[in-house]
PDB file of C-alpha atoms in Angstrom:
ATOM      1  CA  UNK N   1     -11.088 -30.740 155.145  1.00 45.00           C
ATOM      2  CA  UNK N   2     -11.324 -32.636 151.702  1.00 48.00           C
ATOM      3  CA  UNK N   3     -10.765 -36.450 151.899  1.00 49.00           C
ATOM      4  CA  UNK N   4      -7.971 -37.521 149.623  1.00 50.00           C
ATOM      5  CA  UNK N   5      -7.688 -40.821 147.229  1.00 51.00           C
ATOM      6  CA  UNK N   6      -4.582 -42.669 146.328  1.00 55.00           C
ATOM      7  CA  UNK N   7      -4.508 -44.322 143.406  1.00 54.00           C
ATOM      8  CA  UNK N   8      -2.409 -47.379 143.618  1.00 58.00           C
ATOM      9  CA  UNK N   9      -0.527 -48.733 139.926  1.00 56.00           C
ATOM     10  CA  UNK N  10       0.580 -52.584 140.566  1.00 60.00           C
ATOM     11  CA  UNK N  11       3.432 -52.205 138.172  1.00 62.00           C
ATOM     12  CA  UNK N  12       3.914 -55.739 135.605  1.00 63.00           C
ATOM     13  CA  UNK N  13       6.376 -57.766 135.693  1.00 73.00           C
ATOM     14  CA  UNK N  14       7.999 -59.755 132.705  1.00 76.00           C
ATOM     15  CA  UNK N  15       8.577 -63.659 133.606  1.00 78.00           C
ATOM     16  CA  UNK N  16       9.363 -66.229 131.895  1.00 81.00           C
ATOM     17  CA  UNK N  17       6.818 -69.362 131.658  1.00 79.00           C
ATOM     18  CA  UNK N  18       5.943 -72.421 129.968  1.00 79.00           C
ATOM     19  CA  UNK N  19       2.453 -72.931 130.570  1.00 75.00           C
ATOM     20  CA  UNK N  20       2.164 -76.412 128.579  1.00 72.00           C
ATOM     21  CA  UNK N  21       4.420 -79.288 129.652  1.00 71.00           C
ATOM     22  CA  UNK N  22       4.102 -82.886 130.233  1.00 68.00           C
ATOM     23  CA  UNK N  23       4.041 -84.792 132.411  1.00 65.00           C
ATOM     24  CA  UNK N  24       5.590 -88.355 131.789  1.00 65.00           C
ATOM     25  CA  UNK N  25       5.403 -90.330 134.744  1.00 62.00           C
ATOM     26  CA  UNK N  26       3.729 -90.244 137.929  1.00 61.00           C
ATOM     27  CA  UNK N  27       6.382 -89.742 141.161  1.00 63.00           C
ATOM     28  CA  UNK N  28       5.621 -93.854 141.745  1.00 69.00           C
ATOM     29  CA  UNK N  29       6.871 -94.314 138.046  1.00 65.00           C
ATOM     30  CA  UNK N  30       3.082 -95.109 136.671  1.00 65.00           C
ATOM     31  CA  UNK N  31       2.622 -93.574 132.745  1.00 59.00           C
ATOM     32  CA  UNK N  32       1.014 -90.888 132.109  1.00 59.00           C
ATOM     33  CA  UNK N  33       0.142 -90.256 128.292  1.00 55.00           C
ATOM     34  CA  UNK N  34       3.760 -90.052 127.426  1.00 52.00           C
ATOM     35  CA  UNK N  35       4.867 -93.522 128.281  1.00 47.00           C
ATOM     36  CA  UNK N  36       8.320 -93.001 126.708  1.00 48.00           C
ATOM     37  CA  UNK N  37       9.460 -89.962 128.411  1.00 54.00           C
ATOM     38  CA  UNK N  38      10.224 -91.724 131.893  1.00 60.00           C
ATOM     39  CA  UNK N  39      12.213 -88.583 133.608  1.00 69.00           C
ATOM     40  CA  UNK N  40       9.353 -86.121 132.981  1.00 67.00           C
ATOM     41  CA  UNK N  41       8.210 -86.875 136.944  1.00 70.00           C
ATOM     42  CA  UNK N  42       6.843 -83.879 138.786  1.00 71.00           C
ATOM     43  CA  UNK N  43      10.453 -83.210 140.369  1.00 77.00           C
ATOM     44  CA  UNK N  44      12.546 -83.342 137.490  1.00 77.00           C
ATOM     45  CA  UNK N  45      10.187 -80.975 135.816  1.00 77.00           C
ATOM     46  CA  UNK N  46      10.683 -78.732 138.633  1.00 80.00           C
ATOM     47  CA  UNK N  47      14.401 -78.857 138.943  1.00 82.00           C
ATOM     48  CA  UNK N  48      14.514 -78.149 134.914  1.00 81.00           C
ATOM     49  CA  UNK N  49      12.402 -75.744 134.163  1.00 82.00           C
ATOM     50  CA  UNK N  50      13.895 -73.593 137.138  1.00 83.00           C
ATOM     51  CA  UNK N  51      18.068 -74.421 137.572  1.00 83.00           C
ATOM     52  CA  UNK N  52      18.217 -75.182 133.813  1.00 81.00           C
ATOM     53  CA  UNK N  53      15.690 -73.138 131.806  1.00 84.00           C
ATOM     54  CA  UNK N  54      15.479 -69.881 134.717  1.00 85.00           C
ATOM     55  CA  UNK N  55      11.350 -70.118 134.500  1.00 84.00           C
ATOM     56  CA  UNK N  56       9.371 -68.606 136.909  1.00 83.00           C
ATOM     57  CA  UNK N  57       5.902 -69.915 135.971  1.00 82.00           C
ATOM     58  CA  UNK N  58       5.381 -73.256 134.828  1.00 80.00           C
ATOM     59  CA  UNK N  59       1.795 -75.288 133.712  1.00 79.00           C
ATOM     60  CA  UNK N  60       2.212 -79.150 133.914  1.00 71.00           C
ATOM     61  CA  UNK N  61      -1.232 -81.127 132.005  1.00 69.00           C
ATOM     62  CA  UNK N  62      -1.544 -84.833 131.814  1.00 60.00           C
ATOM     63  CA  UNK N  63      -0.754 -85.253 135.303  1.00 50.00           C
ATOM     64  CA  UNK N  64      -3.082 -88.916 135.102  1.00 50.00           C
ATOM     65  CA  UNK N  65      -5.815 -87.693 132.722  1.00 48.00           C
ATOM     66  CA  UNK N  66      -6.981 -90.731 131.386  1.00 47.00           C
ATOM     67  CA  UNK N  67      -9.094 -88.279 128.666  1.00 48.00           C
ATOM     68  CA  UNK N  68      -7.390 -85.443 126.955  1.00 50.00           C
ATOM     69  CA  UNK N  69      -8.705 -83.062 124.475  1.00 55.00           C
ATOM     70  CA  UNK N  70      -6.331 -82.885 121.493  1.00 60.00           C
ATOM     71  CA  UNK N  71      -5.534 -79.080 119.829  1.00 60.00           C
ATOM     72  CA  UNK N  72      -8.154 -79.456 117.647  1.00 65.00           C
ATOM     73  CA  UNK N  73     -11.369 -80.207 119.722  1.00 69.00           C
ATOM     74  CA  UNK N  74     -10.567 -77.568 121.908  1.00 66.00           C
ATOM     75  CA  UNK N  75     -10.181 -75.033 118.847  1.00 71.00           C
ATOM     76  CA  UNK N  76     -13.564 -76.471 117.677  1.00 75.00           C
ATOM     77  CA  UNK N  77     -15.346 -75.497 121.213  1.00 74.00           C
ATOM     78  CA  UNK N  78     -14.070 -72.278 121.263  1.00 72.00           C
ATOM     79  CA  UNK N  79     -14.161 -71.121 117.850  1.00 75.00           C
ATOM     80  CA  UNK N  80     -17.551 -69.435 118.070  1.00 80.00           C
ATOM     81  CA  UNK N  81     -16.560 -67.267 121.386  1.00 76.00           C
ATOM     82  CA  UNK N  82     -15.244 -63.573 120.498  1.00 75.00           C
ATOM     83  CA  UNK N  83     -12.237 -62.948 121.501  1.00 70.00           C
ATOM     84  CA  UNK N  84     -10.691 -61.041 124.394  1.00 71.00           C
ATOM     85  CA  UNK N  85      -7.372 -59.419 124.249  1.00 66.00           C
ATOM     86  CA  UNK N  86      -6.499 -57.242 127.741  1.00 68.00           C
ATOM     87  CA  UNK N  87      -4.569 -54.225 127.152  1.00 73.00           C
ATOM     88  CA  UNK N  88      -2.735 -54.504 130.484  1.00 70.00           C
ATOM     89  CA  UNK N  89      -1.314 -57.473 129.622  1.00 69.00           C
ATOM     90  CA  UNK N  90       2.008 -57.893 128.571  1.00 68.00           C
ATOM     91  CA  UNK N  91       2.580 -59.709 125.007  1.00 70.00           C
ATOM     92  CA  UNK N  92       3.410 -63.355 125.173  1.00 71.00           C
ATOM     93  CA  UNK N  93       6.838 -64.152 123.861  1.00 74.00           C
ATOM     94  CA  UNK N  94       7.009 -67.352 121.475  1.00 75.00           C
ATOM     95  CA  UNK N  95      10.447 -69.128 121.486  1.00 79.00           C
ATOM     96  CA  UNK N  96      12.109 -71.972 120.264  1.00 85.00           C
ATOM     97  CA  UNK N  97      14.285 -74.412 123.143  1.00 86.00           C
ATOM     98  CA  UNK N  98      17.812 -74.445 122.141  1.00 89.00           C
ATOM     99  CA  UNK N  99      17.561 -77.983 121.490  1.00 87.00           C
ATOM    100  CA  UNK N 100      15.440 -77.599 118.504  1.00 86.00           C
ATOM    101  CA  UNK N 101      17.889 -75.195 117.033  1.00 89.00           C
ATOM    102  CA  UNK N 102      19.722 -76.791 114.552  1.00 87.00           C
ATOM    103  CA  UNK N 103      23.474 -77.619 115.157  1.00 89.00           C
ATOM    104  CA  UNK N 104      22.628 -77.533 118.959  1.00 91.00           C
ATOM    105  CA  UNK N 105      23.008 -80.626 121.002  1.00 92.00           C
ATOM    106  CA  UNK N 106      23.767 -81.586 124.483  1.00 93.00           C
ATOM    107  CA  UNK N 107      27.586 -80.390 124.528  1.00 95.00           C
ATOM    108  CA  UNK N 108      26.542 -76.839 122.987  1.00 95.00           C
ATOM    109  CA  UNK N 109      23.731 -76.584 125.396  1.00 94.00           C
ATOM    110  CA  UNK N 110      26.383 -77.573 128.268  1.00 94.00           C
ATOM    111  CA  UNK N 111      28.741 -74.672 127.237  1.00 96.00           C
ATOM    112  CA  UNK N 112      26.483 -72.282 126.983  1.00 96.00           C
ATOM    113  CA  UNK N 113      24.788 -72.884 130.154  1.00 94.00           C
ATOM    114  CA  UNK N 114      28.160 -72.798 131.750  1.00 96.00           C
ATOM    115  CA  UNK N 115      28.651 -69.168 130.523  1.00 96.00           C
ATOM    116  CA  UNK N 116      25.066 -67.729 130.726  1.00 95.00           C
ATOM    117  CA  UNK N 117      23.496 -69.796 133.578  1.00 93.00           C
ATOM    118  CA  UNK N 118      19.995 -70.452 132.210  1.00 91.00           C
ATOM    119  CA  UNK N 119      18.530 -70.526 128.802  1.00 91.00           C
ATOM    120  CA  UNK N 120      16.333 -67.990 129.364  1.00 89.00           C
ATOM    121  CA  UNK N 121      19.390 -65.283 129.386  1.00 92.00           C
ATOM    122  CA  UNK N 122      20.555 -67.865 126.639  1.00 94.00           C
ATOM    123  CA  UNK N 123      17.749 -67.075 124.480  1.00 91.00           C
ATOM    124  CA  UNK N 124      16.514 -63.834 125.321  1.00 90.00           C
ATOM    125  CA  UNK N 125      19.685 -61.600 127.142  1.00 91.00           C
ATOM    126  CA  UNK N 126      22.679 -62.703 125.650  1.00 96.00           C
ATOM    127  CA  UNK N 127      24.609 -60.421 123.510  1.00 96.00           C
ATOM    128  CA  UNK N 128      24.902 -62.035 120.022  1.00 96.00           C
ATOM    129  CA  UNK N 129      28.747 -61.280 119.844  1.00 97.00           C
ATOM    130  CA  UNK N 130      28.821 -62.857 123.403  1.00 97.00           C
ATOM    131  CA  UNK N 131      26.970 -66.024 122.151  1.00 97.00           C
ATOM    132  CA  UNK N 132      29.244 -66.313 118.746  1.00 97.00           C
ATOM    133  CA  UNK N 133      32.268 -66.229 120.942  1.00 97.00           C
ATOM    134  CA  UNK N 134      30.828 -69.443 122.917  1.00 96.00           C
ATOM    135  CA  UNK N 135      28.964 -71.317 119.669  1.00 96.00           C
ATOM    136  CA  UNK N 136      30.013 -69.789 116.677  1.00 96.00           C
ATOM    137  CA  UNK N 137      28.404 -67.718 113.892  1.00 96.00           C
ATOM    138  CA  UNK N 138      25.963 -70.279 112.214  1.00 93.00           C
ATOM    139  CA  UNK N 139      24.122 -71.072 115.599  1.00 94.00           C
ATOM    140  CA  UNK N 140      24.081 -67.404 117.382  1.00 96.00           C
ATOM    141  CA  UNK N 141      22.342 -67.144 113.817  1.00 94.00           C
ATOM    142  CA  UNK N 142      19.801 -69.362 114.286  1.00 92.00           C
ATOM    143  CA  UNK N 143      18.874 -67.822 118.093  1.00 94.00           C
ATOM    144  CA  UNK N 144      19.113 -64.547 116.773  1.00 94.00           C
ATOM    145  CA  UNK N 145      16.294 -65.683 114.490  1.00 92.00           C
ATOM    146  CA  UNK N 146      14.557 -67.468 116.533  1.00 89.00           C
ATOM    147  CA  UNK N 147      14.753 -64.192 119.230  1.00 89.00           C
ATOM    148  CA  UNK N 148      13.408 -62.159 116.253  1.00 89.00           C
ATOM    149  CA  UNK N 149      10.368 -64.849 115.702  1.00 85.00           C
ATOM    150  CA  UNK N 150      12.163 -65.418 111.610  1.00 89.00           C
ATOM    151  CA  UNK N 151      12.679 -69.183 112.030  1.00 85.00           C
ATOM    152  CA  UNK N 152      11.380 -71.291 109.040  1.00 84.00           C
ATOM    153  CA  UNK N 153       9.012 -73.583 111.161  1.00 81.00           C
ATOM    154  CA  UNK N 154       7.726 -77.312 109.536  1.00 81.00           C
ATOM    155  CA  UNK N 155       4.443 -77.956 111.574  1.00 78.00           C
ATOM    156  CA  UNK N 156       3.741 -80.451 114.111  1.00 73.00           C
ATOM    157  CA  UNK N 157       1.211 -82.482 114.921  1.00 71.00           C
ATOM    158  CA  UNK N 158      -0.277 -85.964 115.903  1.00 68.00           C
ATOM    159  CA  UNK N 159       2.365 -87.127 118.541  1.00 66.00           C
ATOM    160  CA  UNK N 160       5.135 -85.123 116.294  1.00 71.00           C
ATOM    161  CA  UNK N 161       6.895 -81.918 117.134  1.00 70.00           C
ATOM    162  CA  UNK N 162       7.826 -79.341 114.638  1.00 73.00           C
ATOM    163  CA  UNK N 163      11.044 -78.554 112.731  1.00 77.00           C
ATOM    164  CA  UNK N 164      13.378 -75.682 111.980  1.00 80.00           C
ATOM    165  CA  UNK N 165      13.754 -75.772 108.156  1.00 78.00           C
ATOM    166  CA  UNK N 166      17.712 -75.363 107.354  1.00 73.00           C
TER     167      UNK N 166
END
């Protein structure tokens, strides 16, 4: 009798993540790097990133590192090292939060999230008739580009985020 083999497939699943968040303050209110940002505690992280946002994955840093590594020393120590790309692995999906869209503020954000439920399905399931019904034509615009990666991006940097050029 021959001895069969099975081959088992562990089939990928897309999530959503944010694997770079910060952390603000310590759950006994003590600063951590971002002194200003004083409802960035571990919880409130938590609670956004899954009711509001619908990610499954998160990465906090910071959490009381009294030395961090800015973007650039850590490009320096790894800029010699070849580098690896898996072909398993799915392709990493680079979006913009709503609330860097321009137009969008805290009312828009509210109505949408009322209709869609998180901003995940905001961003990347809506339909974009569906989302110009709720917000109008100029800003389903603007998360239609940003879906489709054609944003006009001002760099960051230093302390400073980026910008959406209009």
């Amino acid at each position: 009798m021959a001895e069969s083999t099975t081959s088992i497939m562990t089939a990928l699943t897309n999530i959503f993540a944010d694997l770079h968040i910060h952390i603000g303050r310590t759950q006994t209110n003590r600063p951590v790097k971002i002194t200003a940002a004083q409802n960035l505690t571990f919880r409130n992280i938590l609670q956004e990133a899954s009711d509001r946002k619908g990610l499954q994955c998160i990465g906090i840093i910071d959490a009381q590192s009294p030395s961090v590594l800015g973007v650039a020393d850590r490009i320096a120590q790894l800029a010699d090292q070849p580098t690896k790309h898996l072909n398993h692995r799915p392709p990493y999906i680079h979006q913009i939060p709503l609330e860097f869209l321009p137009g969008v503020g805290k009312k828009t954000i509210d109505r949408l999230l009322s209709v869609f439920g998180t901003e995940m399905n905001i961003l990347h399931s809506a339909k974009l008739k569906d989302l110009q019904s709720i917000v109008g034509d100029r800003i389903a615009h603007y998360i239609d580009l940003s879906r489709k990666g054609m944003v006009d991006l001002v760099e960051g940097g230093g302390g400073s985020y980026g910008k959406i050029k209009q």
